[in-house]
Coordinates of C-alpha atoms in Angstrom, one line a residue:
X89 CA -26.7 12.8 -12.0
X90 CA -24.9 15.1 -13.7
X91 CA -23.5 14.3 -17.3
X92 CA -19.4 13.0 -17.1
X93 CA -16.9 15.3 -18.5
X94 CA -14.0 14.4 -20.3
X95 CA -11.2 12.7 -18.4
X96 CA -8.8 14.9 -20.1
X97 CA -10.7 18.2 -18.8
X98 CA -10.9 19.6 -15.8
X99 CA -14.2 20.4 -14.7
X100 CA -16.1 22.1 -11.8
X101 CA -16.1 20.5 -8.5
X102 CA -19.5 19.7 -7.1
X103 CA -19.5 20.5 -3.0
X104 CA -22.9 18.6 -2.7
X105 CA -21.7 15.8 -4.6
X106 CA -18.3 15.8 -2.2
X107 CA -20.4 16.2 0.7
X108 CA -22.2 12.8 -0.5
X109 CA -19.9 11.1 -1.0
X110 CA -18.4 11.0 2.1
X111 CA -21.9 10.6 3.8
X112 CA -21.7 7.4 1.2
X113 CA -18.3 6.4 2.4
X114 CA -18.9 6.3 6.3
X115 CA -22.0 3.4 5.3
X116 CA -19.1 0.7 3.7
X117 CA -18.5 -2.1 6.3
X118 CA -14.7 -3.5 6.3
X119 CA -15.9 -6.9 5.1
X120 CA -15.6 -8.4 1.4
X121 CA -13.8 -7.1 -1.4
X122 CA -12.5 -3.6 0.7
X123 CA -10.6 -6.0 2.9
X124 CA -9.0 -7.2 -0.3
X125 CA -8.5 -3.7 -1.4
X126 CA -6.7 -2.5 2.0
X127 CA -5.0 -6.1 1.8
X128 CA -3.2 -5.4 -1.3
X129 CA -2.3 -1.9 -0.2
X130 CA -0.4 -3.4 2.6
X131 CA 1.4 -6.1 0.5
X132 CA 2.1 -3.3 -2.4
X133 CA 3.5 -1.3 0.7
X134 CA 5.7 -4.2 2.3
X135 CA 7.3 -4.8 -0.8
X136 CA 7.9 -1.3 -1.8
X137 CA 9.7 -0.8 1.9
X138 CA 11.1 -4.0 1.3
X139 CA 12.6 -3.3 -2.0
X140 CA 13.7 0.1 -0.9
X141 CA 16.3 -1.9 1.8
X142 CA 17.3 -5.0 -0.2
X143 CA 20.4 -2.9 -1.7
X144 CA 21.4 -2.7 2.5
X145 CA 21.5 -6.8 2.3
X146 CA 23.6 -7.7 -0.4
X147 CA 25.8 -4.6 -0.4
X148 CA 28.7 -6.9 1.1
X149 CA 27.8 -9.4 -1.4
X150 CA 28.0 -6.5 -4.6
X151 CA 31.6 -5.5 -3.0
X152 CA 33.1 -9.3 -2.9
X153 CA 31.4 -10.8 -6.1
X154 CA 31.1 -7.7 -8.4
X155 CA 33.7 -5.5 -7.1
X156 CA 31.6 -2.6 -6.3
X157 CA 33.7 -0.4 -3.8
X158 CA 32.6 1.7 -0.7
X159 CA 31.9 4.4 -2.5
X160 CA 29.9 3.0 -4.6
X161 CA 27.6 1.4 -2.6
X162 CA 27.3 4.8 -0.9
X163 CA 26.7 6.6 -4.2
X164 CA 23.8 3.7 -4.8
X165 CA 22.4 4.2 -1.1
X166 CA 22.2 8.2 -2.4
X167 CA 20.6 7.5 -5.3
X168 CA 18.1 5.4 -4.0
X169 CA 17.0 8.5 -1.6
X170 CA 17.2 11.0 -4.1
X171 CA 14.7 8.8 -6.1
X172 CA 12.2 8.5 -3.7
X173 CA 12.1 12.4 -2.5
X174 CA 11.8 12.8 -6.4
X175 CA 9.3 10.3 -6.3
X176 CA 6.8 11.4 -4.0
X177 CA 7.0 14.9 -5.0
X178 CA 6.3 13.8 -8.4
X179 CA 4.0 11.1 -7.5
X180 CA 2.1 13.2 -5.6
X181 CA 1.6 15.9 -8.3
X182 CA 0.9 13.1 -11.0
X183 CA -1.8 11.5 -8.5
X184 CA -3.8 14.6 -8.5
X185 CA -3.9 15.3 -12.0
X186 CA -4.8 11.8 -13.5
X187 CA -5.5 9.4 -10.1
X188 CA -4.7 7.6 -7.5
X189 CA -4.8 4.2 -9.4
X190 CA -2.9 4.8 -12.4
X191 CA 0.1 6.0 -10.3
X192 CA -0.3 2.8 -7.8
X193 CA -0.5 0.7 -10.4
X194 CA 2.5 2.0 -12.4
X195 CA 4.7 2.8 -9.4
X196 CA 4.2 -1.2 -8.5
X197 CA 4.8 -2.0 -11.4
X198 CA 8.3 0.0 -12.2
X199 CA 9.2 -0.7 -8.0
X200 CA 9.3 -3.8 -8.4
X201 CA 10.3 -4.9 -11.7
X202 CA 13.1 -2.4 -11.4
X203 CA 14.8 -4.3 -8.5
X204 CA 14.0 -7.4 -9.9
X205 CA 16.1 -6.5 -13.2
X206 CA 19.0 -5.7 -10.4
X207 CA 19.5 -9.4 -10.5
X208 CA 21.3 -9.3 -14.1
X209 CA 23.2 -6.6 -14.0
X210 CA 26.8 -6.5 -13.2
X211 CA 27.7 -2.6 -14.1
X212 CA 27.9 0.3 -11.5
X213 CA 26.9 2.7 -14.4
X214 CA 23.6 0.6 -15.4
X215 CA 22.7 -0.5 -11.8
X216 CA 22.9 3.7 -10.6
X217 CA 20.4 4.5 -13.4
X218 CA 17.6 1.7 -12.6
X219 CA 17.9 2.4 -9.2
X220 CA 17.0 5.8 -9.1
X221 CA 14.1 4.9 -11.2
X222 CA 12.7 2.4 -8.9
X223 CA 13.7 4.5 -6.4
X224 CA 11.4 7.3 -7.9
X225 CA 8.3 4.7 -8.1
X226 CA 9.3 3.6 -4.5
X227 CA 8.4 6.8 -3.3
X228 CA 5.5 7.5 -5.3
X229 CA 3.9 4.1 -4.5
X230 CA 3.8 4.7 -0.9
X231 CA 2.3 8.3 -0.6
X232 CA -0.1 7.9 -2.9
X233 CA -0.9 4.6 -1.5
X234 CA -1.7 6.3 1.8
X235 CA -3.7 8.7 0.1
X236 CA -5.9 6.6 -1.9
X237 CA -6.5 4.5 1.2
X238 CA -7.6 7.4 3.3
X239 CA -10.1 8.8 0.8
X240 CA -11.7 5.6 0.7
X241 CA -12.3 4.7 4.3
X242 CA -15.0 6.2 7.0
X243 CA -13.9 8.4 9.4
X244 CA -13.6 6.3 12.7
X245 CA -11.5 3.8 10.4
X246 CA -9.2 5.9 8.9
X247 CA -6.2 5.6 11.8
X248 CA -7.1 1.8 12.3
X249 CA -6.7 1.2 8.6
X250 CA -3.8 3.7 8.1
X251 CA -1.8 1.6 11.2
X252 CA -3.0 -1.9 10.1
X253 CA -1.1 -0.4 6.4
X254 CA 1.6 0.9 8.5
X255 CA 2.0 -2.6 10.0
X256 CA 2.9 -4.0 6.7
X257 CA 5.7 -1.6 6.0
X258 CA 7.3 -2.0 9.4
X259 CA 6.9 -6.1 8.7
X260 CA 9.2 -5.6 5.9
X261 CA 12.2 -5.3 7.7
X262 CA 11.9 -8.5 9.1
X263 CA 10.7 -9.7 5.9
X264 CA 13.6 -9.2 3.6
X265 CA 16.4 -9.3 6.7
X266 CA 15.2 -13.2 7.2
X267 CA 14.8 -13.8 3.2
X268 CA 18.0 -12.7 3.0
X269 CA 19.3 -14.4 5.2
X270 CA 18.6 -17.9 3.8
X271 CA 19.3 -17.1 0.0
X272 CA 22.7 -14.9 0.1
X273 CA 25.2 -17.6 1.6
X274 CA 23.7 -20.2 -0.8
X275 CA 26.7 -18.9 -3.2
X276 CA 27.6 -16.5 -5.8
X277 CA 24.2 -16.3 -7.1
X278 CA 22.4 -15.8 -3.9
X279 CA 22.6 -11.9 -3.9
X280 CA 20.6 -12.5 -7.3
X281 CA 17.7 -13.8 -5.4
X282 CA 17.0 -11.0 -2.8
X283 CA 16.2 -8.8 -6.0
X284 CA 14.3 -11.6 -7.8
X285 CA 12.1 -11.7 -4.8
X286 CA 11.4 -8.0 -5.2
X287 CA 9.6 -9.0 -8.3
X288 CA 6.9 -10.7 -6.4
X289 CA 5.1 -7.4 -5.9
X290 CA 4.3 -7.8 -9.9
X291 CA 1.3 -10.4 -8.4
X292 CA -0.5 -7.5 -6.8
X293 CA -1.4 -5.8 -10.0
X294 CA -4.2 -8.2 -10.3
X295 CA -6.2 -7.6 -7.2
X296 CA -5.3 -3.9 -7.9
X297 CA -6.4 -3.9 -11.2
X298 CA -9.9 -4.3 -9.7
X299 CA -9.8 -1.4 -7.2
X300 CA -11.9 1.8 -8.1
X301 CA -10.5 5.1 -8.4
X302 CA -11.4 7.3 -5.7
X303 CA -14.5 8.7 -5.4
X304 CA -13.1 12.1 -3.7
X305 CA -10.8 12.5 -6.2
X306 CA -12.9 12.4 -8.8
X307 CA -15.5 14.6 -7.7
X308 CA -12.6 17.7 -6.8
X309 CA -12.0 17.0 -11.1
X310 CA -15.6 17.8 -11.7
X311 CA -16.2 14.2 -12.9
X312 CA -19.3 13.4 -11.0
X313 CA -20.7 10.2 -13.4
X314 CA -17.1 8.5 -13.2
X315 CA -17.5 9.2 -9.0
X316 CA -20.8 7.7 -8.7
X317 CA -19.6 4.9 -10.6
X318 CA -16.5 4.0 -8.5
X319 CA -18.6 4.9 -5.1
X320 CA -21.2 2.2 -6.6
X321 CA -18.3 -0.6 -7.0
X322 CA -17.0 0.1 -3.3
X323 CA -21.2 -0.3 -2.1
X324 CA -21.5 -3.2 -4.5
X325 CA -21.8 -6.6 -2.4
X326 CA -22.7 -4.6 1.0
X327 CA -26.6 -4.6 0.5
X328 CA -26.8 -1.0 1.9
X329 CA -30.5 0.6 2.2
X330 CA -30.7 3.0 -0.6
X331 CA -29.0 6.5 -0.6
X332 CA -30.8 9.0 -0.2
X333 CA -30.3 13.4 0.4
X334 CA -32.0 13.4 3.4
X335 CA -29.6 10.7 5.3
X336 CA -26.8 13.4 4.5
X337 CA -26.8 15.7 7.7
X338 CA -27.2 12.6 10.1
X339 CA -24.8 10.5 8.2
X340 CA -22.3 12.9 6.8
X341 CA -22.0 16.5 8.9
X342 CA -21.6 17.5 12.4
X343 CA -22.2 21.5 11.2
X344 CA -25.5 22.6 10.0
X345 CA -26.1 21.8 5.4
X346 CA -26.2 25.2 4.9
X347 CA -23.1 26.4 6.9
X348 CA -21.4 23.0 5.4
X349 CA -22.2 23.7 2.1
X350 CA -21.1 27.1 2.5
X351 CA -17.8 26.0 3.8
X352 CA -17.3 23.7 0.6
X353 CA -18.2 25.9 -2.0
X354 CA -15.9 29.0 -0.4
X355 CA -12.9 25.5 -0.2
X356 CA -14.1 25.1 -3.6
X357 CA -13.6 28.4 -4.8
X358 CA -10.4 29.0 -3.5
X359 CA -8.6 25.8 -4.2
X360 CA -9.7 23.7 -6.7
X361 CA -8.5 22.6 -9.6
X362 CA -5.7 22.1 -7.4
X363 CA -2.0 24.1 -8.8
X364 CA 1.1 23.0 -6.9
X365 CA 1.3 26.7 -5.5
X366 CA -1.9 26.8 -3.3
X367 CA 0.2 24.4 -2.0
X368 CA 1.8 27.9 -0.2
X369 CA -0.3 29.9 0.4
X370 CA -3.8 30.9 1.5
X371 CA -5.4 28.4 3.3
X372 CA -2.2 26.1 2.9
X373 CA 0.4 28.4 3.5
X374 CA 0.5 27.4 7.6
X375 CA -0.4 23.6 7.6
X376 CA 2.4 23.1 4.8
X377 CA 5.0 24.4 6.6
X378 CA 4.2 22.9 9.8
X379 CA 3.9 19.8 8.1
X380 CA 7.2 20.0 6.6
X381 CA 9.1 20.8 10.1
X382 CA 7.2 17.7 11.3
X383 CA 8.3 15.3 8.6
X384 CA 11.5 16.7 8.7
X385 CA 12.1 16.4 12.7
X386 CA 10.5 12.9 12.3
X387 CA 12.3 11.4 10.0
X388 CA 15.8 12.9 11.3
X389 CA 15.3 10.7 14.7
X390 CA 14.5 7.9 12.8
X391 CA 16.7 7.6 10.1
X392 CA 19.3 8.5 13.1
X393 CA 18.6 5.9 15.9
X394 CA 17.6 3.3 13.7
X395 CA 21.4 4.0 11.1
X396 CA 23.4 4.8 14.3
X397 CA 22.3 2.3 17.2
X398 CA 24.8 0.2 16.6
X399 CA 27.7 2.5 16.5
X400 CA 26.4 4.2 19.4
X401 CA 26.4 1.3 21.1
X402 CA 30.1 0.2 20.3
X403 CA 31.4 3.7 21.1
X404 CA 29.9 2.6 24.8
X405 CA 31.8 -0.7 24.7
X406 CA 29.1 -2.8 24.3
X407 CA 30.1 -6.4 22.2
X408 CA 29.3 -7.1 18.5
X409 CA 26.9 -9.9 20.1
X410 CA 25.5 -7.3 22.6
X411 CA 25.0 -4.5 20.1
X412 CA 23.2 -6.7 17.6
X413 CA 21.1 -8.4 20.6
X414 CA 20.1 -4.6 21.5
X415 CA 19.3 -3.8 17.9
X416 CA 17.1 -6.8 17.0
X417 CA 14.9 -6.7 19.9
X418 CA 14.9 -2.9 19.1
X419 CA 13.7 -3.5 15.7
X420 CA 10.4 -5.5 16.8
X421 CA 9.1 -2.1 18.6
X422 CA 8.1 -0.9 14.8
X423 CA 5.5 -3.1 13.6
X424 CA 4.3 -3.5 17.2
X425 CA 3.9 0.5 17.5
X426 CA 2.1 0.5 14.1
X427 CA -0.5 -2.5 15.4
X428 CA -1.1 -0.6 18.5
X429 CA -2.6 2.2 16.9
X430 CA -4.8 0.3 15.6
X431 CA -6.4 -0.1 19.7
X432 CA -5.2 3.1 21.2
X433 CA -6.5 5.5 18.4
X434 CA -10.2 4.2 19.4
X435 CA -9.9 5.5 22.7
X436 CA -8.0 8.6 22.4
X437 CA -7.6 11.5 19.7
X438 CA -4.9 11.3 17.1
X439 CA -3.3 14.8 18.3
X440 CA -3.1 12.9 22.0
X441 CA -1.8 9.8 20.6
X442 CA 0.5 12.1 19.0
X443 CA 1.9 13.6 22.1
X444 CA 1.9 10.2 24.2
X445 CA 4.3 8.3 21.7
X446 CA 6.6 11.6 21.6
X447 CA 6.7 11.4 25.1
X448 CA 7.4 7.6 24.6
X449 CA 10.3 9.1 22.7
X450 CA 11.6 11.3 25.1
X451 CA 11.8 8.9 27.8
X452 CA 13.2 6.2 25.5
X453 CA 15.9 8.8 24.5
X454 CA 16.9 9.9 28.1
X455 CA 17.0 6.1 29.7
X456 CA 19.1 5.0 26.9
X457 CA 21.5 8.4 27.6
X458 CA 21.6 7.1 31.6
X459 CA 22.2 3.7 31.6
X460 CA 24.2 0.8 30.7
X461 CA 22.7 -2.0 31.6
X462 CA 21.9 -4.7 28.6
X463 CA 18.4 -5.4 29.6
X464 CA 17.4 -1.9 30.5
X465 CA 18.8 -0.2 27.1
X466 CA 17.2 -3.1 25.3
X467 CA 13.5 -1.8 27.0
X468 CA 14.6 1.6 25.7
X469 CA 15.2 0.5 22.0
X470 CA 12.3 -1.1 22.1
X471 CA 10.2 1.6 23.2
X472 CA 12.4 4.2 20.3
X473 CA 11.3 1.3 17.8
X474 CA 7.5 1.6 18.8
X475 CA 7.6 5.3 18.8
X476 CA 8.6 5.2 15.0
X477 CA 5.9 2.2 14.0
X478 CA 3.0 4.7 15.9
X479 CA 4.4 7.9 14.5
X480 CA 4.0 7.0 11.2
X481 CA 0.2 6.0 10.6
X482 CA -0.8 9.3 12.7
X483 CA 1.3 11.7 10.8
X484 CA 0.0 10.7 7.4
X485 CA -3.9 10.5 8.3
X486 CA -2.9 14.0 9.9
X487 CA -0.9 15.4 6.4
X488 CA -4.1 14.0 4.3
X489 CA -6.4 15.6 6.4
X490 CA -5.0 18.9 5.8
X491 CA -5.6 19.2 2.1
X492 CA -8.4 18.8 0.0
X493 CA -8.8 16.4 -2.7
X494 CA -7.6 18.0 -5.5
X495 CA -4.3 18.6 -3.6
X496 CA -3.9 16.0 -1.1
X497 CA -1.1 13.8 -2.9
X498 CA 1.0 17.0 -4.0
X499 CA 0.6 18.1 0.0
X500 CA 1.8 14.5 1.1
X501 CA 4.6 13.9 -1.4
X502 CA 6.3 17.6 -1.1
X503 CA 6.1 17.5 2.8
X504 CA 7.2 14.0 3.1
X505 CA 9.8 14.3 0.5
X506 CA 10.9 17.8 1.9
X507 CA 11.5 15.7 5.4
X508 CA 13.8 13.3 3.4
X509 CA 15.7 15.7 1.5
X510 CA 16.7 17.7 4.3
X511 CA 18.1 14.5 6.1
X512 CA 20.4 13.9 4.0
X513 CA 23.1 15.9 6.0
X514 CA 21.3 13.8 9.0
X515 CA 23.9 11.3 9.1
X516 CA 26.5 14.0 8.9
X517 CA 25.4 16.0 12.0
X518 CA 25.5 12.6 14.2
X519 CA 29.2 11.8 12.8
X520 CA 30.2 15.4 14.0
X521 CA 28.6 14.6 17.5
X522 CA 29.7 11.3 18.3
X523 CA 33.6 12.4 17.6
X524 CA 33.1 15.6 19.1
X525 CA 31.0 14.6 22.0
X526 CA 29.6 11.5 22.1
X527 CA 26.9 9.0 22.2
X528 CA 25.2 10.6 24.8
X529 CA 24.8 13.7 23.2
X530 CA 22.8 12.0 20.6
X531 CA 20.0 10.6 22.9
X532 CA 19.6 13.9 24.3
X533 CA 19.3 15.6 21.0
X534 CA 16.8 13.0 19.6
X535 CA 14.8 13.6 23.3
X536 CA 15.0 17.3 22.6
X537 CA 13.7 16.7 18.4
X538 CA 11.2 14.3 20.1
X539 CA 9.6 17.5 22.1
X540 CA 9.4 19.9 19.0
X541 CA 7.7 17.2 17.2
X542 CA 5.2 17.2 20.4
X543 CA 5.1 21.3 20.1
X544 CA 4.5 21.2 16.2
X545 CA 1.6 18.5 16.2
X546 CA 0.2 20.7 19.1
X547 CA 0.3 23.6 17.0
X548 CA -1.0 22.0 13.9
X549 CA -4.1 20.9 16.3
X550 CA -4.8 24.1 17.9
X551 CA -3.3 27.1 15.3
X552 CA -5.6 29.8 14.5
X553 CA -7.1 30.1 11.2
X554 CA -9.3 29.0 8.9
X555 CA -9.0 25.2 8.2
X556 CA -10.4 23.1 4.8
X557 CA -10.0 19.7 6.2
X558 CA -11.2 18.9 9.7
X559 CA -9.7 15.7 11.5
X560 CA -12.3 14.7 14.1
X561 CA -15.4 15.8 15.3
X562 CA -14.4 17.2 18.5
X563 CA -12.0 19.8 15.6
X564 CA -15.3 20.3 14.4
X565 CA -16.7 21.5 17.7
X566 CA -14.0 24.0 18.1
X567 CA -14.5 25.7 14.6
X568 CA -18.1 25.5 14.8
X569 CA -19.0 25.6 18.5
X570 CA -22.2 22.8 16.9
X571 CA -21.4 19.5 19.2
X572 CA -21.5 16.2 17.0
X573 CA -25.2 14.4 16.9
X574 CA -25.0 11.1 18.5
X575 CA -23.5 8.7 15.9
X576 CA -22.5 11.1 13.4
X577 CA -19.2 10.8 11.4
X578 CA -17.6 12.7 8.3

């Protein structure tokens, strides 16, 4: 074992040691304290999406009891978002240079004891500055979150694990909607309480106090003793057979060593330590920007069907009662869509599953552009609800899989936050289209976004080029043209 460096230096990455680990990695069952560990990155998740929407709950509530004004509440809702693009960006970054836990565990922290101090203060001024600062830990806790959980989990688990996750921040709508619901009309203080509640994420330091760093990320900072050490703590209670070098091709790599290790130390070369510009270019340069035109047409459809339903709907002439009948049954297609990738991800690949639920999209979007019965549009915000739930898990094991290590955080946080940024002139475009042409010029715009996401996931599966990160084994195949031995995983 080679001797630890200082945390505070950067050291040489070690591909054999990499390549290890990940052999190491695939052997952890999901039984005993990893279930605890992927638990509490699902409650840290729920209430971090949970606390990002309370402000939508008790906005009435701030206008009537504090006299907070329209504007106002929009300048908070603005804030909010500009606090979690600057969050995961900077989350991201901060994640690669000093680890995955110490950002969790911060970002928790801040997240949710910044909403919880919402609950006594009565000042616009005050209430704007806190918010963009939880809002900043918001969107660092969940992309780096997603990152940590994916360097930690085997292969064939990573989409199961990254849904299951998923699940938990799609569960959060209903969540804080029903909390809500019982504690705002209980008077003038009730408004208090949604925030208050926010707080309860402050429990999940404790189990995440006892979470290892990760291994990967340790290794691409040259800090091999401190790797071997949190690899040991996610073995420990497992009783594994013993490690040893000569399980590593069969356990750990569908290509020859020599061409694997060739392929590491080049990744190594180039890469590592990891500066925010490799970000674009080499290597990067092409999955980067793909990945930022899919975040971006991603979260445009969503943010739009799920802020504009309603108002679609009453430009139709649907009723208050049918529209909100319509949206709630719409809303259960999210956390459903995020458990069923869970299932479907076994038997298909990710880039398929990819193309099915835009396809899902695409039909949701024309039938709800076609028709006008109540049941019918209800199927087809259902099945736009589910598309959004299995997007999610398959585009962020897809974004972590395209860096390495020593940038996978920065890659997820400026591509994700790049998507959000860009979308806030969403809302504007869809205003401009439902005066000027109406609703059903919107579902057929979202049908038509729902393709290009389908074209850009294609192209991120089959562009040309050198890769550092391979998804699957059958990606493996077509770099390598070496078919996967019988049980092998990476």
């Amino acid at each position: 074992m080679e001797e630890d460096v200082s945390k505070n230096t950067i050291g040489v990455a070690d591909p054999e040691k990499e390549r290890e680990i990940v052999a190491r990695l695939e052997r952890v069952p999901f039984k005993g304290m990893m279930v605890v560990y992927v638990l509490t990155l699902g409650m840290a998740v729920l209430f971090d999406f949970a606390n990002d929407m309370s402000l939508s709950y008790v906005a009435p509530t701030l206008q009537e009891n504090l006299g907070f004004t329209v504007d106002n509440i929009a300048f908070l809702v603005s804030t909010t978002l500009f606090g979690t693009v600057v969050g995961a960006w900077l989350g991201g970054r901060i994640a690669d240079r000093v680890g995955r836990m110490r950002v969790l565990r911060w970002s928790l922290f801040i997240g949710s004891a910044g909403t919880m101090s919402f609950a006594l203060i009565d000042g616009v001024a005050v209430f704007v500055v806190l918010r963009f600062l939880s809002g900043v830990a918001l969107g660092a806790l969940y992309i780096v979150a997603i990152t940590y959980l994916i360097e930690i989990s085997p292969r064939a688990q990573r989409n199961a694990r990254t849904a299951f996750v998923g699940f938990f921040g799609t569960a959060s709508v209903v969540v804080i909607s029903a909390f809500a619901r019982v504690v705002v009309p209980l008077g003038d203080y009730g408004w208090r309480l949604v925030f208050i509640f926010g707080g309860v994420g402050l429990l999940f330091l404790l189990p995440m106090k006892l979470m290892p760093e990760s291994p990967l990320w340790l290794v691409s900072r040259g800090r091999n003793a401190d790797a071997e050490a949190a690899m040991q703590a996610l073995e420990r209670g497992h009783d594994l057979p013993e490690y040893t070098p000569e399980r590593l091709d069969q356990a750990a790599s569908p290509t020859p060593a020599g061409a694997a290790s060739a392929a590491r130390t080049d990744e190594a070369d180039e890469v590592r330590p990891g500066k925010y510009v490799d970000l674009f270019r080499g290597r990067l340069v092409v999955p980067t920007s793909l990945l930022m035109a899919l975040w971006t047409l991603y979260i445009f459809v969503a943010v739009s069907f799920n802020v504009w339903l309603p108002t679609m709907l009453s430009l139709r002439g649907f009723s208050t009662e049918q529209l909100l009948t319509i949206s709630f049954l719409g809303t259960i297609g999210q956390p459903v869509g995020a458990l069923s990738m869970i299932v479907i991800t076994r038997f298909i690949r990710r880039w398929i599953a990819m193309c099915v639920v835009s396809a899902i999209g695409i039909l949701a979007a024309f039938v709800f552009a076609t028709t006008s019965v109540t049941v019918v549009l209800s199927i087809a915000a259902f099945m736009m609800m589910f598309t959004f739930g299995a997007f999610v898990p398959l585009a962020n094991l897809t974004t972590a899989e395209e860096y390495p290590a020593a940038l996978r955080a920065s890659g997820a946080g400026f591509t994700y936050g790049f998507g959000r940024l860009v979308n806030v002139a969403g809302p504007f475009l869809i205003s401009t289209i439902l005066a000027a042409v109406g609703a059903a010029a919107v579902s057929w715009l979202l049908a038509a976004i729902w393709a290009a996401v389908a074209v850009i996931a294609l192209a991120i599966r089959f562009r040309p080029g050198p890769r550092i990160y391979i998804a699957d084994a059958e990606e493996d195949q077509v770099r390598t043209g070496v078919p996967e031995p019988k049980g092998a995983t990476v």
